[in-house]
Coordinates of C-alpha atoms in Angstrom, one line a residue:
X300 CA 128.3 96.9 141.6
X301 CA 127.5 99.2 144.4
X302 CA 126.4 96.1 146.8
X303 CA 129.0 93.8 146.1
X304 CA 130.5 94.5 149.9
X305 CA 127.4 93.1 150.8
X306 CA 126.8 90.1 148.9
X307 CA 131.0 89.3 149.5
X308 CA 130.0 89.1 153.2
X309 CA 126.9 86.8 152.7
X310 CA 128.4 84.8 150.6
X311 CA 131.8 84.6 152.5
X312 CA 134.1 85.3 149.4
X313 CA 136.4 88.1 148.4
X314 CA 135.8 91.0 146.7
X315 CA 137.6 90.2 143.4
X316 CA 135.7 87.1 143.9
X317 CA 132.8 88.8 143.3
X318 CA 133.8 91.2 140.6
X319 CA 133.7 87.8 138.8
X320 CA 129.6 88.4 139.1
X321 CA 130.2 91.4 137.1
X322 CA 132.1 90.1 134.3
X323 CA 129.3 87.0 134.4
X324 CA 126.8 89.5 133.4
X325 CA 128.9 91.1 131.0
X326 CA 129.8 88.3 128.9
X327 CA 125.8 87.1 129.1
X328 CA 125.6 90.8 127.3
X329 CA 128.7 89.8 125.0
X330 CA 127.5 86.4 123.8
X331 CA 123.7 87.2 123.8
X332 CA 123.5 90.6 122.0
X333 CA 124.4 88.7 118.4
X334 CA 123.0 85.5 118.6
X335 CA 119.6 87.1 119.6
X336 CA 120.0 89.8 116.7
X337 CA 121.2 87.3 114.2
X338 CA 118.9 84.8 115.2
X339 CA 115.8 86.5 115.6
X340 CA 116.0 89.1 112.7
X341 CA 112.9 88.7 111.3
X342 CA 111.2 88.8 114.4
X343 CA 109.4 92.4 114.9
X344 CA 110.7 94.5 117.1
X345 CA 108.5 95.2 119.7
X346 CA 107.9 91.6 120.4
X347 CA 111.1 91.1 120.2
X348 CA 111.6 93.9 123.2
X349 CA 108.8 92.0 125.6
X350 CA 110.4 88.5 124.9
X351 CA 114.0 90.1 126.0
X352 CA 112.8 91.7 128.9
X353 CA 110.9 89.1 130.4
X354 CA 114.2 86.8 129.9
X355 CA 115.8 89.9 131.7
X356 CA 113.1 89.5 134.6
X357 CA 113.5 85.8 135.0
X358 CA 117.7 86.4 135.1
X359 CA 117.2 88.8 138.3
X360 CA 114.5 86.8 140.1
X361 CA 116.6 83.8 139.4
X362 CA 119.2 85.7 141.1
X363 CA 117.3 86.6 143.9
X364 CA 116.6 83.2 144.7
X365 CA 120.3 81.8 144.0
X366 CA 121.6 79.6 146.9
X367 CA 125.6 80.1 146.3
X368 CA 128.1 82.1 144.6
X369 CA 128.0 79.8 141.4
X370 CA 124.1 79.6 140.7
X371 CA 124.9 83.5 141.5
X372 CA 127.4 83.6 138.9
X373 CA 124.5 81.6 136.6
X374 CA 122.0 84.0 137.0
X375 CA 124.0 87.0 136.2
X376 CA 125.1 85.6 133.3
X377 CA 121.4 84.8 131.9
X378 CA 120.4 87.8 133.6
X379 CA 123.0 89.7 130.8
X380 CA 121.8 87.3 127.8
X381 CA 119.0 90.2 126.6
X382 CA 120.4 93.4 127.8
X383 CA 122.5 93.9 124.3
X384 CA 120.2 93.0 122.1
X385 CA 117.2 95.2 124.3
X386 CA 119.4 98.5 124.1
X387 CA 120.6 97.8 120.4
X388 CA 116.6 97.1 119.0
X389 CA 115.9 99.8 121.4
X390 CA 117.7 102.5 119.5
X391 CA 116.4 101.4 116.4
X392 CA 113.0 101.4 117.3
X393 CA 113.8 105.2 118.6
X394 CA 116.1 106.2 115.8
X395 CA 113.3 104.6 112.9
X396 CA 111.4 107.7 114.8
X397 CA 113.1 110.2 114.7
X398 CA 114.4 113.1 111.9
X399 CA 118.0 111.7 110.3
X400 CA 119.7 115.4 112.1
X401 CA 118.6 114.0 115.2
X402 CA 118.9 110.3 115.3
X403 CA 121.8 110.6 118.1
X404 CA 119.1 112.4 120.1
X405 CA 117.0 109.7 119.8
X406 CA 119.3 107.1 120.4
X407 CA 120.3 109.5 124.2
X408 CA 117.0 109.3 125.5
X409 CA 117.0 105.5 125.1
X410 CA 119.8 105.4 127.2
X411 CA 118.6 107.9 129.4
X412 CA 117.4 105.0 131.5
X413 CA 120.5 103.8 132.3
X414 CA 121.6 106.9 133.7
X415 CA 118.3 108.0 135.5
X416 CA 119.0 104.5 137.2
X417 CA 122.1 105.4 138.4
X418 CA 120.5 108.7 139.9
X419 CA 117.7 106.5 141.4
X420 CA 118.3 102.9 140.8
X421 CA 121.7 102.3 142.3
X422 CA 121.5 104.4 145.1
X423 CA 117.9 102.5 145.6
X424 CA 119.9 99.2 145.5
X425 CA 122.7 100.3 148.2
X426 CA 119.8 101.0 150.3
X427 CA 118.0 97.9 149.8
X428 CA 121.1 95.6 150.2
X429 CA 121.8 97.5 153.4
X430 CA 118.7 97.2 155.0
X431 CA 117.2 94.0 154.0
X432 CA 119.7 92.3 152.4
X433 CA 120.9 92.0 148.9
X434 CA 118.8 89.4 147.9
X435 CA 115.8 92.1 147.9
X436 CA 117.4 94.6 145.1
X437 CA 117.1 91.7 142.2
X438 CA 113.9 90.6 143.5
X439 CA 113.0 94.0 143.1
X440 CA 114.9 94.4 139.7
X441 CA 113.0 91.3 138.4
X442 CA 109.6 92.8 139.3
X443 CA 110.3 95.9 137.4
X444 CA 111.9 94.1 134.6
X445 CA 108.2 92.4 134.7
X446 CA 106.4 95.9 134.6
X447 CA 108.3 96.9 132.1
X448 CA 107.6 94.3 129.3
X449 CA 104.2 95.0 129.9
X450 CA 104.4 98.3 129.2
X451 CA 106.4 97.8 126.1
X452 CA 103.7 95.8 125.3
X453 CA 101.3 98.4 125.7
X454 CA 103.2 101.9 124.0
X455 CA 105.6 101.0 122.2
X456 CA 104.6 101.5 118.4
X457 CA 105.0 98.8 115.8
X458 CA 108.1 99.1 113.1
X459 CA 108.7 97.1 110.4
X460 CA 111.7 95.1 110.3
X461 CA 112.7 95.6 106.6
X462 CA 114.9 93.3 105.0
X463 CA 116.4 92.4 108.0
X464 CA 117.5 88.4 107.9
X465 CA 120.0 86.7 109.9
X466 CA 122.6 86.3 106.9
X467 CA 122.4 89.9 106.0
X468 CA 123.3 90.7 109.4
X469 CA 125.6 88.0 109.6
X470 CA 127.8 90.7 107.1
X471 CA 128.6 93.0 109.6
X472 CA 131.2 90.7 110.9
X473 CA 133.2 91.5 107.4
X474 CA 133.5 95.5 107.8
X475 CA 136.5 96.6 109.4
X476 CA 135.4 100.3 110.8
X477 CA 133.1 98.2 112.6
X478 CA 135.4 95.5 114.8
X479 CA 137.7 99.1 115.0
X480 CA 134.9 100.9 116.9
X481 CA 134.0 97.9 119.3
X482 CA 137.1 97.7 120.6
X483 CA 138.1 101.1 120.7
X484 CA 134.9 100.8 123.7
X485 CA 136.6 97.4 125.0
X486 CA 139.5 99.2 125.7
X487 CA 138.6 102.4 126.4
X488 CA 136.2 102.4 128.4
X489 CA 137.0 99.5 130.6
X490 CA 138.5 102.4 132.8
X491 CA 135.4 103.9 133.7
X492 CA 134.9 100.3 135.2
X493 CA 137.6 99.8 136.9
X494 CA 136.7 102.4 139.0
X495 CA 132.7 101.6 139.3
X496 CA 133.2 97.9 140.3
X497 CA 135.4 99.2 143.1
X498 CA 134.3 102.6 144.0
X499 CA 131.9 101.0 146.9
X500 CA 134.4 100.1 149.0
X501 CA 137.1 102.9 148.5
X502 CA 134.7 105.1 149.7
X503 CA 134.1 103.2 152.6
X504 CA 137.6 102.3 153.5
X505 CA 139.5 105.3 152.0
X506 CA 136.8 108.4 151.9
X507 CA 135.9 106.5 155.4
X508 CA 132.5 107.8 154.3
X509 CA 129.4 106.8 156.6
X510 CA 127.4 103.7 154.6
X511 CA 124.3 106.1 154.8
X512 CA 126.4 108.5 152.0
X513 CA 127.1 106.0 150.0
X514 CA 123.1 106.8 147.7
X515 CA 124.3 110.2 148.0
X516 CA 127.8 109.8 146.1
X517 CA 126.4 107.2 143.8
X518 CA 123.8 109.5 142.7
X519 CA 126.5 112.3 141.9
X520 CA 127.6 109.5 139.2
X521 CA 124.2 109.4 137.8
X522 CA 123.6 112.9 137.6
X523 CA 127.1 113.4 135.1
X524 CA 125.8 110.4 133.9
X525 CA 122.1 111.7 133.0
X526 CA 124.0 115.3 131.4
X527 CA 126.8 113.6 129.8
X528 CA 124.7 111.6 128.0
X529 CA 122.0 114.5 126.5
X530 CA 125.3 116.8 126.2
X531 CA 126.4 113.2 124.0
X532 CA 123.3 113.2 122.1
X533 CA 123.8 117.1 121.1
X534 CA 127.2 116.7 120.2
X535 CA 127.3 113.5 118.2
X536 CA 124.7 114.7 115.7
X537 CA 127.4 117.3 114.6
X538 CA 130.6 115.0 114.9
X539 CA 130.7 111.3 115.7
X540 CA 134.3 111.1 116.0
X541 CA 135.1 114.3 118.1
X542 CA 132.5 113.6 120.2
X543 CA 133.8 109.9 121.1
X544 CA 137.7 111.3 121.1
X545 CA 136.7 114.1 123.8
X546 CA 134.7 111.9 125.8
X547 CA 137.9 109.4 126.0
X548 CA 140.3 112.6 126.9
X549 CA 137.8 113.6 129.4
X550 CA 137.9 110.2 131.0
X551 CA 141.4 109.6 130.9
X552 CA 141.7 113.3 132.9
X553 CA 138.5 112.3 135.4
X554 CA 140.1 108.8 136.0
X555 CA 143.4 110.0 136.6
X556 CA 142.5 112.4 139.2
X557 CA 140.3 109.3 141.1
X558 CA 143.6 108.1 142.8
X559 CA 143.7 111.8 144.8
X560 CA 140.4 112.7 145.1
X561 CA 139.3 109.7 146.7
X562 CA 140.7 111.1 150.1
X563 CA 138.2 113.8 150.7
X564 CA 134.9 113.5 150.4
X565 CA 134.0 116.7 149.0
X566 CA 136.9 116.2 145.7
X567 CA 135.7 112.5 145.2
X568 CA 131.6 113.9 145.0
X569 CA 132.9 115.7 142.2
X570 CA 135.2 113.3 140.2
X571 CA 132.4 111.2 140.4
X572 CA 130.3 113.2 138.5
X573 CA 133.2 114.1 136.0
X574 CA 133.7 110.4 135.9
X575 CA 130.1 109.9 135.2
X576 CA 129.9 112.8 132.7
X577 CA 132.3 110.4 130.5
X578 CA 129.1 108.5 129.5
X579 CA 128.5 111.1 126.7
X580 CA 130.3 109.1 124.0
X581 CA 127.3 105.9 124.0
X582 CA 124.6 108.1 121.6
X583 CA 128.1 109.1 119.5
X584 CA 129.1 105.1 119.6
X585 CA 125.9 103.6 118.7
X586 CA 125.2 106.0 115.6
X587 CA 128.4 105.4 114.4
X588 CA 127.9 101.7 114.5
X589 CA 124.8 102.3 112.8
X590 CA 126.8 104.1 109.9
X591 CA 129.8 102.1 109.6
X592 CA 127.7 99.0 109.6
X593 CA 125.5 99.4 106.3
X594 CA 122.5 97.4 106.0
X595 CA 123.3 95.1 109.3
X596 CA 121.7 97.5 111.5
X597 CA 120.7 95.1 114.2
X598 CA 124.0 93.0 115.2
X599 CA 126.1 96.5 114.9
X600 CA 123.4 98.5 117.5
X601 CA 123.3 95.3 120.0
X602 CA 126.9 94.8 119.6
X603 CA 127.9 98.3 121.0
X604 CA 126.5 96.8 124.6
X605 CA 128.3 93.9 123.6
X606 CA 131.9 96.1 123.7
X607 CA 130.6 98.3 126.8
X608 CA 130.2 94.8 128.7
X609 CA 133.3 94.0 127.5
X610 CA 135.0 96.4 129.1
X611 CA 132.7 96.4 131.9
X612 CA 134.4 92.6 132.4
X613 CA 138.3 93.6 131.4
X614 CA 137.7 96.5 133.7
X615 CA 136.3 94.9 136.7
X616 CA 139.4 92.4 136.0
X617 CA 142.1 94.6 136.1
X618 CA 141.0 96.9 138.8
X619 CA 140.5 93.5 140.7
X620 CA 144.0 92.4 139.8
X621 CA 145.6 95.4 140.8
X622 CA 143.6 95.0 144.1
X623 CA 144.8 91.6 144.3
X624 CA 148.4 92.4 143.9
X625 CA 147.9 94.3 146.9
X626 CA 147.8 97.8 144.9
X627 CA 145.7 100.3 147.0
X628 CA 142.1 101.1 146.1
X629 CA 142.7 104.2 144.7
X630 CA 145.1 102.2 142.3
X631 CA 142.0 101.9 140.4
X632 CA 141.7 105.0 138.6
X633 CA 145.0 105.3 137.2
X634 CA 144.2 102.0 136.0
X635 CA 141.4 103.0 134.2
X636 CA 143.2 106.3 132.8
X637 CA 145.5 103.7 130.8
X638 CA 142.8 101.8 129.6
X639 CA 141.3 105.3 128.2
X640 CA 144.0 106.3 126.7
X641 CA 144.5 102.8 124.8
X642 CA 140.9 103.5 123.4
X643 CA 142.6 107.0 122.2
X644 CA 145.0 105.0 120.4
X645 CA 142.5 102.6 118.7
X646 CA 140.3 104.9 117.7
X647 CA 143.3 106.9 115.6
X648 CA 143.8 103.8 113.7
X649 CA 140.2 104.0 113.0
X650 CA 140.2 107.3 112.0
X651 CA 143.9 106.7 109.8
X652 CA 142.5 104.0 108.2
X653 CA 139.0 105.2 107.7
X654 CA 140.7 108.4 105.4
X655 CA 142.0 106.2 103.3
X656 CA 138.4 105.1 101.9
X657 CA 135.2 106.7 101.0
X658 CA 132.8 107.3 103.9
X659 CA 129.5 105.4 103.9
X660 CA 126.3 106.9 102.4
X661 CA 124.8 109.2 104.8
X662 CA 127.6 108.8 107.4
X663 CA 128.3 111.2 110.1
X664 CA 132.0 111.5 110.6

């Protein structure tokens, strides 16, 4: 997201143009995550992890090496093909190791990486793009997608599969609290995208930051992101639900307040990390998935990266079409603030319906 200025200039398209390579990779995370988990059921786990991030390496060199915008938009989208199914076997593999009181825990140091990336890695990438072109952050990417399947390889432990089979995951398509909780994250937290797909260039053309801050703020959206999502982890192994419905206040409050802080440099450094501190509700999320969703453990924990790329595409899409109808910027955040609050709105149906029958065995709440 944060070089899309870049690769728009290359390529000599727009930038909602190019939010389109967003939502590519998104919907290779939507329509990957459950074939692969469906598919490959039986398959154990840690080969299972080496096989989807090698296919994860191949998408970004692929992309390095793409000629035009649509091989680009082809590579993203195979480059998005493993990343659900990775993070959702991921978390199994990490909560199968953990105590039950602190599966969540478990679950928040997975995802750690994504949020240590966006201390490091995105910052990493802006640089990159800027000084020797975009084309060298996925070449990059790819090569540590490489090193990483080889470590894998090498520490993660072995853990049985169970009775895992593609038609008794195929079941989690049939429980309601399930479909209720992915899209209460399609909705709600397509804001937080709306904002991320854009926030490059409104700091540049309405912070009028210098290009060589750009790492700097980026990484202020890491750092909330790194603490929200431990803080997540704490929280959601006391209360699923309040956890997720304070993370979606917090958001709708932190996106709201984009559309004025993006004027000074010192207000937006902090929204940003508010913004990024919004991340606590994925540990809450994918736990709950994993309790609503009975003995289809698989499917539900890949399908929770299936939602958050969902509205990682609707987001990009309607920040981009605000953009487009010649909204400012800025416009973005209050954008994202309504999105929020329609995951608010979801999730009470969830919770209204959910009363009204017995809680699973061993669920959370």
């Amino acid at each position: 997201m944060s070089i899309l200025p870049v690769v728009a200039n290359d390529l000599h398209t727009t930038l909602p143009e190019m939010g389109h390579m967003i939502s590519a990779y998104a919907l290779g995370v939507v329509f990957g995550a459950p074939l692969i988990t469906i598919f490959l059921a039986r398959m154990p786990r840690r080969a299972m992890l080496v096989m989807l991030m090698a296919l994860y390496a191949a998408g970004n060199l692929f992309s390095a090496a793409a000629p035009g915008y649509g091989t680009l938009i082809l590579a993203r989208f195979i480059a998005g093909i493993p990343h659900g199914a990775y993070f959702g076997v991921a978390a199994l593999v990490a909560a199968a190791m953990a105590v039950p009181e602190k599966r969540a825990q478990a679950v928040s140091r997975v995802l750690l990486g994504l949020t240590i990336a966006n201390v490091f890695g995105v910052p990493l990438a802006t640089w990159l793009s800027q000084g020797f072109g975009w084309r060298s952050t996925f070449l990059v990417v790819g090569l540590l997608g490489v090193t990483t399947a080889l470590m894998v390889r090498r520490y993660v432990p072995w853990i049985a599969t169970g009775n895992a089979s593609p038609r008794r995951e195929l079941g989690v398509f049939r429980r309601l609290q399930v479909w209720l909780t992915l899209l209460m994250v399609s909705v709600g937290f397509g804001g937080l995208f709306a904002v991320y797909t854009y926030f490059t260039p409104t700091l540049l053309e309405v912070t009028k930051v210098a290009p060589a801050a750009l790492p700097v703020l980026l990484a202020m959206m890491g750092v909330g992101m790194t603490i929200g999502n431990l803080v997540g982890g704490w929280f959601a192994d006391r209360s699923r639900l309040w956890t997720i419905f304070g993370a979606l206040v917090w958001n709708a409050a932190a996106l709201s307040a984009f559309y004025y802080s993006s004027a000074n440099v010192w207000a937006v450094a902090l929204n940003l990390f508010a913004i990024g501190c919004g991340i606590a509700v994925c540990p809450a999320v994918q736990t709950r998935l994993m309790d609503v969703a009975g003995d289809a453990q698989t499917v539900a924990a890949a399908l929770n990266h299936s939602a958050f790329n969902c509205a990682n595409a609707a987001g990009a899409w309607c920040g981009g079409l605000a953009i487009a109808h010649g909204m400012s910027l800025q416009s973005t955040g209050p954008v994202g603030a309504l999105l929020a609050v329609g995951g608010i709105v979801v999730l009470g149906v969830s919770v209204l319906l959910e009363q009204r029958q017995p809680a699973p065995v061993g669920a959370t709440v």
